[in-house]
Short mmCIF file of C-alpha atoms in Angstrom, two decimals:
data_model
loop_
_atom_site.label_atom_id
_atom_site.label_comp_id
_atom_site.label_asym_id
_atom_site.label_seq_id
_atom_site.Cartn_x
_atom_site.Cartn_y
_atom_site.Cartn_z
CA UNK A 1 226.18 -65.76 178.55
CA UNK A 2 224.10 -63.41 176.88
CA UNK A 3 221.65 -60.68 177.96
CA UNK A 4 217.80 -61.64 177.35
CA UNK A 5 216.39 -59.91 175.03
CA UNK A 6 213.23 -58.93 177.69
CA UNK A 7 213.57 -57.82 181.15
CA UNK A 8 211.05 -57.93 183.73
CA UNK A 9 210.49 -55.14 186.02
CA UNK A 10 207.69 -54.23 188.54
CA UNK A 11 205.18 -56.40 185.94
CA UNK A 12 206.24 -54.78 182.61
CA UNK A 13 208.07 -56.83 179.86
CA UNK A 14 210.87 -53.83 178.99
CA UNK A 15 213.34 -54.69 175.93
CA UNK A 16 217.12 -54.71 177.28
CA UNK A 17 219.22 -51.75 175.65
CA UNK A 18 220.54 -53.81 173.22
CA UNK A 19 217.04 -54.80 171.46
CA UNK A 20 215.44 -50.78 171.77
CA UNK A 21 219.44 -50.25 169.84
CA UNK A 22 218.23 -52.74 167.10
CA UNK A 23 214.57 -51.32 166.74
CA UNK A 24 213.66 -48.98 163.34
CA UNK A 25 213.09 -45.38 164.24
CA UNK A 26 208.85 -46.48 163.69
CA UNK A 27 209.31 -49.75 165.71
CA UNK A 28 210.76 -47.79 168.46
CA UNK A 29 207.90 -45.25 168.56
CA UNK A 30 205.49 -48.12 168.29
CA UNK A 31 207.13 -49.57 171.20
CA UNK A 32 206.88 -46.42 173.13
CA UNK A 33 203.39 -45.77 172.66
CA UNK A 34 202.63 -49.39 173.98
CA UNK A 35 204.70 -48.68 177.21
CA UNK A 36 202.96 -46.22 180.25
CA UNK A 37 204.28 -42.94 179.39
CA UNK A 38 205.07 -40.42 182.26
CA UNK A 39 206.39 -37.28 181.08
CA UNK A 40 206.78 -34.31 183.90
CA UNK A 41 205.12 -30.96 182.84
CA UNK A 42 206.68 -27.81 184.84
CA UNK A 43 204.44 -26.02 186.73
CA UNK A 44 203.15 -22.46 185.44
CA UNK A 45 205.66 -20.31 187.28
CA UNK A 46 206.27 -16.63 187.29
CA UNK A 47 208.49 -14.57 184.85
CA UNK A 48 211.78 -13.04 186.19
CA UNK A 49 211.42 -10.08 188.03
CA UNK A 50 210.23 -6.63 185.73
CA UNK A 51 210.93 -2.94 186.71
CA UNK A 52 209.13 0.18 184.90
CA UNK A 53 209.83 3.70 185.30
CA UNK A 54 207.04 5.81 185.14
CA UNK A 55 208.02 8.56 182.65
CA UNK A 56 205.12 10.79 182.36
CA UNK A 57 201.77 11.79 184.18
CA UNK A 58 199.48 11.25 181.22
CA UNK A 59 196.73 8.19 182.19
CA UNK A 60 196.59 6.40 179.13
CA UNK A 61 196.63 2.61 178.54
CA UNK A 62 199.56 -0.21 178.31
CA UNK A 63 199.60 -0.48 173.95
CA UNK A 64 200.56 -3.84 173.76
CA UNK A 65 199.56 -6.15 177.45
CA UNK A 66 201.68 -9.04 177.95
CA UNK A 67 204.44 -8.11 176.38
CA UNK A 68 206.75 -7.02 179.47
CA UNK A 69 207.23 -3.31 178.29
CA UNK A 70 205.23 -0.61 179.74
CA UNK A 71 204.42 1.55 176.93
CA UNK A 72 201.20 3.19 175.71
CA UNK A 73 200.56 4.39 172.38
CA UNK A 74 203.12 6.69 171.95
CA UNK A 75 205.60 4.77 173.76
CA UNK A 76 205.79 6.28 176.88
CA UNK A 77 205.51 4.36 180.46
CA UNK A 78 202.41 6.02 182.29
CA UNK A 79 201.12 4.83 185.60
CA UNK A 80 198.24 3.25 184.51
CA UNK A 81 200.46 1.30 181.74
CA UNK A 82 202.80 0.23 184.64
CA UNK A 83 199.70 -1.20 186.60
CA UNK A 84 198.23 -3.25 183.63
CA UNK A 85 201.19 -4.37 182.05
CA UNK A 86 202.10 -5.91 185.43
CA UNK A 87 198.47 -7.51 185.30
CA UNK A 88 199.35 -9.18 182.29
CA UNK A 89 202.48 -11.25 183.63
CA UNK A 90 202.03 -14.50 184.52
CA UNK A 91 200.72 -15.05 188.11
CA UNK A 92 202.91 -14.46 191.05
CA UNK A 93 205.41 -12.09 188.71
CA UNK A 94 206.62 -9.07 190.98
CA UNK A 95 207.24 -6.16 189.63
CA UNK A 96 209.09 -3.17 190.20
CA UNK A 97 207.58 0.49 189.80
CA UNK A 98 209.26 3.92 190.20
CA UNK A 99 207.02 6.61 190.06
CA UNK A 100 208.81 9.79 189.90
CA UNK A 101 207.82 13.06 191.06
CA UNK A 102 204.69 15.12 189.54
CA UNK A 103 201.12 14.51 190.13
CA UNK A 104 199.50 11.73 188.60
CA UNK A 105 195.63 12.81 187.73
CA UNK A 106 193.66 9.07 187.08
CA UNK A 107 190.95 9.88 184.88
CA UNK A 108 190.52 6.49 182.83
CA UNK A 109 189.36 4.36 186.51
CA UNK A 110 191.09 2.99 189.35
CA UNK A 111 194.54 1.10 189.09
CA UNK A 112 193.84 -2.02 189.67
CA UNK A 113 196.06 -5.24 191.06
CA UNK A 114 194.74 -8.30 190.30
CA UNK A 115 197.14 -11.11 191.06
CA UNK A 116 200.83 -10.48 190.88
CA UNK A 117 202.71 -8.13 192.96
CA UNK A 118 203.20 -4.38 192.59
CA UNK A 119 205.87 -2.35 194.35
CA UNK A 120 205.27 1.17 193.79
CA UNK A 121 208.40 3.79 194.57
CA UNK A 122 207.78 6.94 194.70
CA UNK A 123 210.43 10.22 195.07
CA UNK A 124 208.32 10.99 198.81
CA UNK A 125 205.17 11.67 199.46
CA UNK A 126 205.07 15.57 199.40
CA UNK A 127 206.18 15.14 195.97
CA UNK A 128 204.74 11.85 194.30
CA UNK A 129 200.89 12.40 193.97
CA UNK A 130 198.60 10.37 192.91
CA UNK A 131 195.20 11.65 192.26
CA UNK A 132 191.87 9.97 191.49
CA UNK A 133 189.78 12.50 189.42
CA UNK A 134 186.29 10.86 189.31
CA UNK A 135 184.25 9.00 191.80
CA UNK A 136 186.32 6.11 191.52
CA UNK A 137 188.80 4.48 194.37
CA UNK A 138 192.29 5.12 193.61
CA UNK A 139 193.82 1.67 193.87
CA UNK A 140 192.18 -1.54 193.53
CA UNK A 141 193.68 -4.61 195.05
CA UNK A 142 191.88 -7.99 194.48
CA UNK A 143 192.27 -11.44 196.32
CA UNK A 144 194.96 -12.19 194.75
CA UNK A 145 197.08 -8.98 194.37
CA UNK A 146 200.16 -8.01 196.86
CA UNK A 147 200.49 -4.54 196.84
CA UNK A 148 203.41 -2.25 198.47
CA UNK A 149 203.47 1.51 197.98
CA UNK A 150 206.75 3.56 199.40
CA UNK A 151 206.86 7.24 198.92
CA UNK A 152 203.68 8.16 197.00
CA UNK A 153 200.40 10.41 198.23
CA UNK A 154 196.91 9.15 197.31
CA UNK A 155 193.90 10.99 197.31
CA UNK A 156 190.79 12.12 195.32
CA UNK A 157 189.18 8.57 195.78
CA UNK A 158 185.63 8.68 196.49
CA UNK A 159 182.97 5.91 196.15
CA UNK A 160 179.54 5.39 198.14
CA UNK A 161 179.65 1.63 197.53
CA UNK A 162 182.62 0.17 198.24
CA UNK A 163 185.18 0.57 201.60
CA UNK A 164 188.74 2.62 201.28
CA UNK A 165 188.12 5.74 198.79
CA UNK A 166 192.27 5.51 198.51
CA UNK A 167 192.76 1.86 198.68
CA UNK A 168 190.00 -0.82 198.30
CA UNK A 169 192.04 -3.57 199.73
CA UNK A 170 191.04 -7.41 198.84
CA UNK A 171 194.84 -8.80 198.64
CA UNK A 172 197.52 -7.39 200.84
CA UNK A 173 198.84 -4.18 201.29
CA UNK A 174 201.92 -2.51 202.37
CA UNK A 175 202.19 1.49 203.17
CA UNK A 176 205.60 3.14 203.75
CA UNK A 177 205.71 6.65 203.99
CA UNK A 178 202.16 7.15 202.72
CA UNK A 179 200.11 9.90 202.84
CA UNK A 180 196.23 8.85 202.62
CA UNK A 181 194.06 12.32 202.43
CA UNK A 182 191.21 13.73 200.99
CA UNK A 183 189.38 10.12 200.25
CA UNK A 184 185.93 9.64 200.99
CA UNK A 185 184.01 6.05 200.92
CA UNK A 186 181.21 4.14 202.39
CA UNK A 187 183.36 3.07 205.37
CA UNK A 188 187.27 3.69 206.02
CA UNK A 189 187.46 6.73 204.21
CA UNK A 190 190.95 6.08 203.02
CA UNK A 191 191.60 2.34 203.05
CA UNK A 192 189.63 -0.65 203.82
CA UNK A 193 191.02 -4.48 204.58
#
């Protein structure tokens, strides 16, 4: 007995393997565009885990954003390249900094973490320094940023508006080993949640 050439399942008329087989390549795709079409799209996810080294104290920009390599214009990995190249990941990407030690003067704004997280390694805090240098907090963190900080000193942060002159905290924060001095702000001097 032979195979109809229709079968019919949960209401739809579908063509048994043998007629879709005998279909041209332009019947088939008319076929297919008659028939519901359910394709599955992946959720946006986050990139595999980055790491930076920082590898100088200058403050200058990330050169190229989104492009997973901290570099600014002359190819070195500053601080503030590390921070916004980390930005620039797709959301919920973690990534890796080590800070090394030397003092770290910000004068181009606050580092800011916007929605992925950061985790910041520092050689200790008597010897990883980071320093605001204008009336500016020193770290950012916004609803949707995850910060953690291990081994680093902040100070120098200083606003009249906003709370934490260190860390104006939005997201969530982690301190290990943190030294918080010499901040000033409208309320909690150093850090505000």
């Amino acid at each position: 007995m032979s195979t109809p050439p229709f079968e019919r399942r949960k209401g739809i008329q579908m063509p048994t393997p043998a007629v879709i087989k005998s279909l041209s390549f332009f019947g088939a795709a008319a076929l297919a565009g008659a028939l519901p079409l359910v394709m599955a799209v992946p959720p946006a996810s986050a990139g595999p885990p980055l790491s930076f080294t920082v590898n100088t104290t200058a403050d200058l920009g990330d050169a190229h954003l989104g492009d997973g390599v901290c570099a600014d214009i002359h190819g070195q990995c500053t601080l503030r390249a590390a921070f916004e190249e980390s930005n620039a990941q797709p959301v919920g990407t973690t990534v890796d900094i080590t800070v090394p030690r030397g003092t770290y003067g910000l004068v181009h704004g606050s580092l800011p973490v916007t929605r992925n997280t950061i985790v910041l390694t520092g050689a200790g805090s008597s010897t990883t320094i980071i320093k605001m240098r204008s009336k500016l907090v020193v770290v950012a963190v916004e609803a949707k940023g995850i910060a953690s900080f291990t081994g680093v000193e902040l100070t120098g942060g200083a606003t009249s508006t906003l709370n934490g002159g260190a860390i104006s905290n939005a997201g969530k924060v982690t301190l290990n080993g943190v030294v918080v001095t010499g901040n000033s702000a409208k309320s909690g001097g150093g850090l505000s949640n």
